[in-house]
């Protein structure tokens, strides 16, 4: 959202004092804490999903050979 805010501040989509700029400021303000808190949990989720996929692939191969 920060890049969108900077893009609008450069004069695109109405510039600094437009409704679009207000929306990008709100998005940046709300999105920043979410980015900081969701990053570590998404990292754990991605690692867990890859481990489950590896285990399930092994079980699928083992059971398909029977």
Short mmCIF file of C-alpha atoms in Angstrom, two decimals:
data_model
loop_
_atom_site.label_atom_id
_atom_site.label_comp_id
_atom_site.label_asym_id
_atom_site.label_seq_id
_atom_site.Cartn_x
_atom_site.Cartn_y
_atom_site.Cartn_z
CA UNK A 1 0.00 0.00 0.00
CA UNK A 2 2.92 2.30 0.58
CA UNK A 3 3.93 2.11 -3.08
CA UNK A 4 0.35 2.91 -4.13
CA UNK A 5 0.40 5.94 -1.86
CA UNK A 6 3.68 7.13 -3.35
CA UNK A 7 2.33 6.57 -6.87
CA UNK A 8 -0.71 8.73 -6.14
CA UNK A 9 1.45 11.38 -4.47
CA UNK A 10 3.44 11.69 -7.71
CA UNK A 11 0.32 13.12 -9.34
CA UNK A 12 -1.44 10.02 -10.63
CA UNK A 13 -5.16 9.44 -10.01
CA UNK A 14 -5.77 12.98 -8.82
CA UNK A 15 -2.70 13.67 -6.73
CA UNK A 16 -2.24 14.34 -3.06
CA UNK A 17 -5.53 15.91 -2.05
CA UNK A 18 -7.86 13.49 -3.83
CA UNK A 19 -10.17 10.81 -2.47
CA UNK A 20 -7.87 8.18 -3.94
CA UNK A 21 -4.99 9.54 -1.87
CA UNK A 22 -7.11 9.39 1.28
CA UNK A 23 -7.94 5.76 0.51
CA UNK A 24 -4.28 4.86 -0.04
CA UNK A 25 -3.32 6.52 3.26
CA UNK A 26 -5.98 4.48 5.07
CA UNK A 27 -4.83 1.32 3.30
CA UNK A 28 -1.23 1.99 4.25
CA UNK A 29 -2.13 2.73 7.87
CA UNK A 30 -4.29 -0.38 8.27
CA UNK A 31 -2.08 -2.67 6.21
CA UNK A 32 1.22 -1.98 7.95
CA UNK A 33 0.37 -3.73 11.26
CA UNK A 34 -1.21 -6.64 9.39
CA UNK A 35 1.98 -7.08 7.40
CA UNK A 36 4.08 -7.20 10.55
CA UNK A 37 1.81 -9.66 12.37
CA UNK A 38 0.82 -11.97 9.53
CA UNK A 39 4.32 -12.49 8.11
CA UNK A 40 5.61 -14.93 10.74
CA UNK A 41 2.36 -16.90 10.90
CA UNK A 42 2.24 -17.27 7.11
CA UNK A 43 5.83 -18.51 7.19
CA UNK A 44 4.84 -21.28 9.63
CA UNK A 45 1.76 -22.14 7.55
CA UNK A 46 3.78 -22.48 4.34
CA UNK A 47 6.33 -24.74 6.06
CA UNK A 48 3.57 -26.89 7.54
CA UNK A 49 1.79 -27.23 4.19
CA UNK A 50 4.99 -28.32 2.46
CA UNK A 51 5.70 -30.94 5.14
CA UNK A 52 2.16 -32.32 4.93
CA UNK A 53 2.47 -32.50 1.14
CA UNK A 54 5.76 -34.41 1.38
CA UNK A 55 4.32 -36.90 3.89
CA UNK A 56 1.14 -37.39 1.86
CA UNK A 57 3.14 -37.92 -1.33
CA UNK A 58 5.19 -40.60 0.40
CA UNK A 59 2.07 -42.32 1.73
CA UNK A 60 0.41 -42.16 -1.68
CA UNK A 61 3.39 -43.80 -3.35
CA UNK A 62 3.65 -46.44 -0.61
CA UNK A 63 -0.04 -47.35 -0.79
CA UNK A 64 -0.20 -47.32 -4.59
CA UNK A 65 2.51 -49.99 -4.82
CA UNK A 66 0.50 -52.47 -2.72
#
